[in-house]
Short mmCIF file of C-alpha atoms in Angstrom, two decimals:
data_model
loop_
_atom_site.label_atom_id
_atom_site.label_comp_id
_atom_site.label_asym_id
_atom_site.label_seq_id
_atom_site.Cartn_x
_atom_site.Cartn_y
_atom_site.Cartn_z
CA UNK R 1 -9.36 -6.90 -17.10
CA UNK R 2 -7.57 -9.98 -18.32
CA UNK R 3 -8.93 -12.85 -16.25
CA UNK R 4 -6.41 -15.25 -14.80
CA UNK R 5 -8.57 -18.20 -13.71
CA UNK R 6 -6.97 -20.46 -16.29
CA UNK R 7 -3.63 -19.78 -14.69
CA UNK R 8 -4.69 -21.75 -11.64
CA UNK R 9 -4.19 -25.00 -13.53
CA UNK R 10 -2.15 -24.35 -16.63
CA UNK R 11 0.76 -22.14 -17.47
CA UNK R 12 4.31 -22.29 -18.76
CA UNK R 13 6.88 -19.62 -18.13
CA UNK R 14 9.63 -19.20 -20.73
CA UNK R 15 12.40 -18.58 -18.23
CA UNK R 16 15.19 -20.73 -16.88
CA UNK R 17 13.60 -21.59 -13.52
CA UNK R 18 10.68 -20.98 -11.23
CA UNK R 19 12.89 -18.73 -9.14
CA UNK R 20 13.15 -16.21 -11.97
CA UNK R 21 9.38 -15.85 -12.28
CA UNK R 22 8.51 -12.55 -10.63
CA UNK R 23 5.81 -9.92 -10.74
CA UNK R 24 7.49 -8.19 -13.67
CA UNK R 25 7.18 -11.37 -15.75
CA UNK R 26 3.43 -10.90 -15.95
CA UNK R 27 3.77 -7.51 -17.64
CA UNK R 28 4.35 -9.30 -20.94
CA UNK R 29 1.80 -12.08 -21.32
CA UNK R 30 3.24 -12.98 -24.73
CA UNK R 31 6.00 -14.81 -22.84
CA UNK R 32 3.47 -17.20 -21.33
CA UNK R 33 2.44 -20.47 -22.94
CA UNK R 34 0.04 -22.98 -21.41
CA UNK R 35 1.06 -26.23 -19.59
CA UNK R 36 0.20 -27.90 -16.28
CA UNK R 37 1.26 -26.06 -13.12
CA UNK R 38 -0.39 -28.39 -10.61
CA UNK R 39 2.81 -29.85 -9.14
CA UNK R 40 4.56 -26.49 -9.10
CA UNK R 41 1.70 -24.79 -7.26
CA UNK R 42 1.86 -27.53 -4.63
CA UNK R 43 5.62 -27.15 -4.41
CA UNK R 44 5.45 -23.46 -3.50
CA UNK R 45 2.67 -23.98 -0.94
CA UNK R 46 -0.16 -22.11 -2.61
CA UNK R 47 -2.81 -21.19 -0.05
CA UNK R 48 -6.48 -22.09 -0.50
CA UNK R 49 -8.61 -19.55 1.30
CA UNK R 50 -11.38 -16.97 1.24
CA UNK R 51 -9.23 -14.03 2.28
CA UNK R 52 -10.26 -10.57 1.12
CA UNK R 53 -7.23 -8.64 -0.12
CA UNK R 54 -7.09 -5.10 -1.52
CA UNK R 55 -4.48 -4.21 -4.14
CA UNK R 56 -3.81 -0.46 -4.25
CA UNK R 57 -1.59 0.61 -7.16
CA UNK R 58 -2.12 3.23 -9.85
CA UNK R 59 -0.30 1.38 -12.66
CA UNK R 60 -2.86 -0.83 -14.48
CA UNK R 61 -0.27 -3.23 -15.87
CA UNK R 62 1.42 -3.86 -12.56
CA UNK R 63 -1.91 -4.00 -10.70
CA UNK R 64 -3.08 -6.63 -13.18
CA UNK R 65 0.18 -8.55 -12.78
CA UNK R 66 -0.09 -8.48 -9.00
CA UNK R 67 -3.77 -9.46 -9.22
CA UNK R 68 -2.83 -12.57 -11.18
CA UNK R 69 0.13 -13.38 -8.96
CA UNK R 70 -1.90 -13.18 -5.75
CA UNK R 71 -4.66 -15.26 -7.34
CA UNK R 72 -2.12 -17.94 -8.11
CA UNK R 73 -0.58 -17.66 -4.65
CA UNK R 74 -3.89 -17.73 -2.76
CA UNK R 75 -6.51 -19.81 -4.51
CA UNK R 76 -10.02 -18.50 -3.92
CA UNK R 77 -8.98 -15.11 -2.56
CA UNK R 78 -11.43 -12.25 -2.99
CA UNK R 79 -9.34 -9.49 -4.59
CA UNK R 80 -10.38 -5.84 -4.74
CA UNK R 81 -8.55 -3.00 -6.48
CA UNK R 82 -7.96 0.73 -6.04
CA UNK R 83 -5.91 3.09 -8.23
CA UNK R 84 -5.65 6.08 -5.86
CA UNK R 85 -5.80 6.89 -2.16
CA UNK R 86 -9.29 8.39 -2.56
CA UNK R 87 -10.53 5.25 -4.31
CA UNK R 88 -8.95 3.13 -1.59
CA UNK R 89 -10.56 5.14 1.22
CA UNK R 90 -13.93 4.91 -0.53
CA UNK R 91 -13.52 1.14 -0.80
CA UNK R 92 -12.53 0.81 2.85
CA UNK R 93 -15.52 2.89 3.97
CA UNK R 94 -18.02 0.41 2.56
CA UNK R 95 -19.79 -1.49 5.33
CA UNK R 96 -19.68 -4.80 3.46
CA UNK R 97 -15.89 -4.67 3.02
CA UNK R 98 -13.82 -6.35 5.72
CA UNK R 99 -10.35 -6.82 4.21
CA UNK R 100 -7.79 -9.16 5.72
CA UNK R 101 -4.87 -7.43 4.04
CA UNK R 102 -3.99 -4.31 2.06
CA UNK R 103 -1.18 -4.42 -0.52
CA UNK R 104 -0.17 -0.78 -0.90
CA UNK R 105 2.04 1.02 -3.40
CA UNK R 106 3.69 4.06 -1.81
CA UNK R 107 3.52 6.16 -4.97
CA UNK R 108 0.04 6.72 -6.33
CA UNK R 109 -2.34 9.70 -6.53
CA UNK R 110 -2.97 11.03 -3.03
CA UNK R 111 -0.38 8.75 -1.41
CA UNK R 112 3.03 10.13 -2.28
CA UNK R 113 5.81 9.23 0.07
CA UNK R 114 4.91 7.97 3.54
CA UNK R 115 1.93 10.29 4.03
CA UNK R 116 -0.63 7.85 2.64
CA UNK R 117 0.66 5.02 4.81
CA UNK R 118 0.53 7.23 7.91
CA UNK R 119 -3.04 8.29 7.13
CA UNK R 120 -4.18 4.71 6.59
CA UNK R 121 -2.53 3.56 9.82
CA UNK R 122 -4.35 6.37 11.63
CA UNK R 123 -7.78 5.66 10.16
CA UNK R 124 -7.54 1.85 10.03
CA UNK R 125 -5.15 0.80 12.81
CA UNK R 126 -6.31 -2.82 12.76
CA UNK R 127 -5.84 -3.34 9.02
CA UNK R 128 -2.59 -5.14 8.14
CA UNK R 129 -0.82 -3.13 5.46
CA UNK R 130 1.96 -4.60 3.35
CA UNK R 131 3.82 -2.15 1.13
CA UNK R 132 4.74 -3.41 -2.34
CA UNK R 133 7.15 -0.98 -3.93
CA UNK R 134 9.90 -0.56 -6.48
CA UNK R 135 11.68 1.70 -3.98
CA UNK R 136 13.79 -0.99 -2.37
CA UNK R 137 16.38 1.13 -0.60
CA UNK R 138 16.99 0.02 3.00
CA UNK R 139 16.17 3.52 4.26
CA UNK R 140 12.73 3.35 2.63
CA UNK R 141 11.99 -0.13 3.98
CA UNK R 142 13.05 0.95 7.46
CA UNK R 143 10.76 4.00 7.25
CA UNK R 144 7.88 1.80 6.12
CA UNK R 145 8.40 -0.47 9.11
CA UNK R 146 8.66 2.49 11.47
CA UNK R 147 5.38 3.93 10.21
CA UNK R 148 3.44 0.80 11.11
CA UNK R 149 3.36 -1.33 7.96
CA UNK R 150 3.04 -5.06 8.59
CA UNK R 151 5.43 -5.93 5.81
CA UNK R 152 7.35 -4.92 2.71
CA UNK R 153 7.55 -6.87 -0.54
CA UNK R 154 9.86 -5.57 -3.30
CA UNK R 155 8.28 -5.42 -6.75
CA UNK R 156 11.26 -7.42 -7.99
CA UNK R 157 10.24 -10.40 -5.81
CA UNK R 158 9.95 -13.76 -7.52
CA UNK R 159 6.90 -15.98 -7.08
CA UNK R 160 8.40 -18.02 -4.25
CA UNK R 161 9.18 -14.88 -2.28
CA UNK R 162 5.70 -13.48 -2.90
CA UNK R 163 3.99 -16.67 -1.72
CA UNK R 164 6.28 -16.89 1.31
CA UNK R 165 5.61 -13.27 2.24
CA UNK R 166 1.83 -13.62 1.87
CA UNK R 167 1.83 -16.82 3.91
CA UNK R 168 3.81 -15.08 6.62
CA UNK R 169 1.62 -11.99 6.96
CA UNK R 170 -1.68 -13.87 6.68
CA UNK R 171 -0.46 -16.14 9.48
CA UNK R 172 -0.07 -13.07 11.66
CA UNK R 173 3.69 -12.50 11.35
CA UNK R 174 5.30 -9.36 9.85
CA UNK R 175 7.47 -9.74 6.77
CA UNK R 176 10.48 -7.54 6.02
CA UNK R 177 13.48 -8.72 3.98
CA UNK R 178 16.30 -8.76 6.52
CA UNK R 179 18.83 -7.47 4.02
CA UNK R 180 16.73 -4.32 3.49
CA UNK R 181 16.40 -3.36 7.16
CA UNK R 182 19.00 -1.03 8.58
CA UNK R 183 19.66 0.05 12.15
CA UNK R 184 18.01 3.41 12.68
CA UNK R 185 16.59 5.46 15.54
CA UNK R 186 13.21 4.16 16.68
CA UNK R 187 11.54 7.53 16.38
CA UNK R 188 11.26 10.16 13.68
CA UNK R 189 10.23 13.54 15.06
CA UNK R 190 8.43 14.68 11.91
CA UNK R 191 6.59 11.40 11.44
CA UNK R 192 5.70 11.22 15.13
CA UNK R 193 4.13 14.68 14.94
CA UNK R 194 2.05 13.81 11.87
CA UNK R 195 0.96 10.56 13.51
CA UNK R 196 -0.71 12.54 16.32
CA UNK R 197 -3.22 14.10 13.90
CA UNK R 198 -6.73 12.71 13.83
CA UNK R 199 -8.01 11.37 10.47
CA UNK R 200 -10.07 14.56 9.99
CA UNK R 201 -7.12 16.78 10.84
CA UNK R 202 -4.98 14.86 8.38
CA UNK R 203 -7.58 15.38 5.65
CA UNK R 204 -7.56 19.12 6.38
CA UNK R 205 -3.75 19.19 6.18
CA UNK R 206 -3.68 17.38 2.83
CA UNK R 207 -6.30 19.79 1.46
CA UNK R 208 -4.15 22.68 2.65
CA UNK R 209 -1.27 21.12 0.75
CA UNK R 210 -3.48 21.04 -2.35
CA UNK R 211 -3.97 24.81 -2.03
CA UNK R 212 -7.58 24.88 -0.85
CA UNK R 213 -8.87 27.76 1.26
CA UNK R 214 -10.63 27.25 4.59
CA UNK R 215 -14.08 27.81 3.10
CA UNK R 216 -13.34 25.35 0.28
CA UNK R 217 -12.20 22.71 2.77
CA UNK R 218 -15.32 23.31 4.85
CA UNK R 219 -17.47 22.79 1.75
CA UNK R 220 -15.66 19.59 0.77
CA UNK R 221 -15.94 18.12 4.27
CA UNK R 222 -19.49 19.42 4.81
CA UNK R 223 -18.62 21.25 8.02
CA UNK R 224 -18.57 24.89 9.08
CA UNK R 225 -15.62 27.17 8.46
CA UNK R 226 -15.33 27.59 12.23
CA UNK R 227 -14.76 23.83 12.52
CA UNK R 228 -11.96 24.04 9.97
CA UNK R 229 -10.37 26.90 11.88
CA UNK R 230 -10.50 24.78 15.04
CA UNK R 231 -8.82 21.92 13.16
CA UNK R 232 -6.17 24.33 11.90
CA UNK R 233 -5.40 25.49 15.44
CA UNK R 234 -5.01 21.88 16.58
CA UNK R 235 -2.84 21.02 13.58
CA UNK R 236 -0.51 23.97 14.19
CA UNK R 237 -0.20 23.04 17.86
CA UNK R 238 0.52 19.35 17.20
CA UNK R 239 3.05 20.09 14.45
CA UNK R 240 4.61 22.97 16.40
CA UNK R 241 4.22 25.43 13.54
CA UNK R 242 2.81 28.94 13.34
CA UNK R 243 0.99 29.00 10.02
CA UNK R 244 -0.35 26.95 7.15
CA UNK R 245 2.75 27.42 5.04
CA UNK R 246 4.95 25.80 7.67
CA UNK R 247 2.44 22.97 8.11
CA UNK R 248 2.38 22.25 4.37
CA UNK R 249 6.19 22.30 4.21
CA UNK R 250 6.33 19.62 6.93
CA UNK R 251 3.94 17.41 4.97
CA UNK R 252 5.91 17.89 1.77
CA UNK R 253 9.14 16.99 3.56
CA UNK R 254 7.60 13.65 4.49
CA UNK R 255 6.39 13.05 0.93
CA UNK R 256 9.87 13.61 -0.49
CA UNK R 257 11.51 10.99 1.73
CA UNK R 258 11.18 8.40 -1.05
#
């Protein structure tokens, strides 16, 4: 990965103003030429900390751009990366990992739509999750907030907005652009039903959606087939459905909300 340590001290951006520097700018490093950024970094209140932050996004270029941007915004931050929901869950399961913040893309392998966010909120209720997405429709942002995210940062955000948002959430306050929040009912029946599933039940449901049979799910989770059948019964009851087809359709409906 392209290392960005030199960007802490020196950088020039060939744009009209600091305000136009956003995450997308870093996709094309040929537009960057080196000069001092010391005064500018002070001006936008760059944080100096030892926060551990996970960046979960499946696009290498954008993940690298966000990696560099967060490093500039929070000097000394310990940044970890994941390119899929499975990789993210593996990272979170490590005993030596205690993240302060998760920056999550809604659309990556295993985390299409809101389903990944709901699963993460269920398994890691104390982990602040900030969604960073190119889907900037007010309806999407409102759904993200409803499903328990601690914030939403559009991928089109400029550097000032990114720094401001990170400062806000790391100081314990949620961040949602006011212009992207719409008035909506506080509850969503489908989402509420899925939120009642335990982490293991949610895993079983996602495996059902992938087309796996009960015995295959049992093998993957290292449990008996009878345990899977018990999970299935609980899933059907909580989702108010009669069979696996109906359960999978409900999950797919949630994933197509974006």
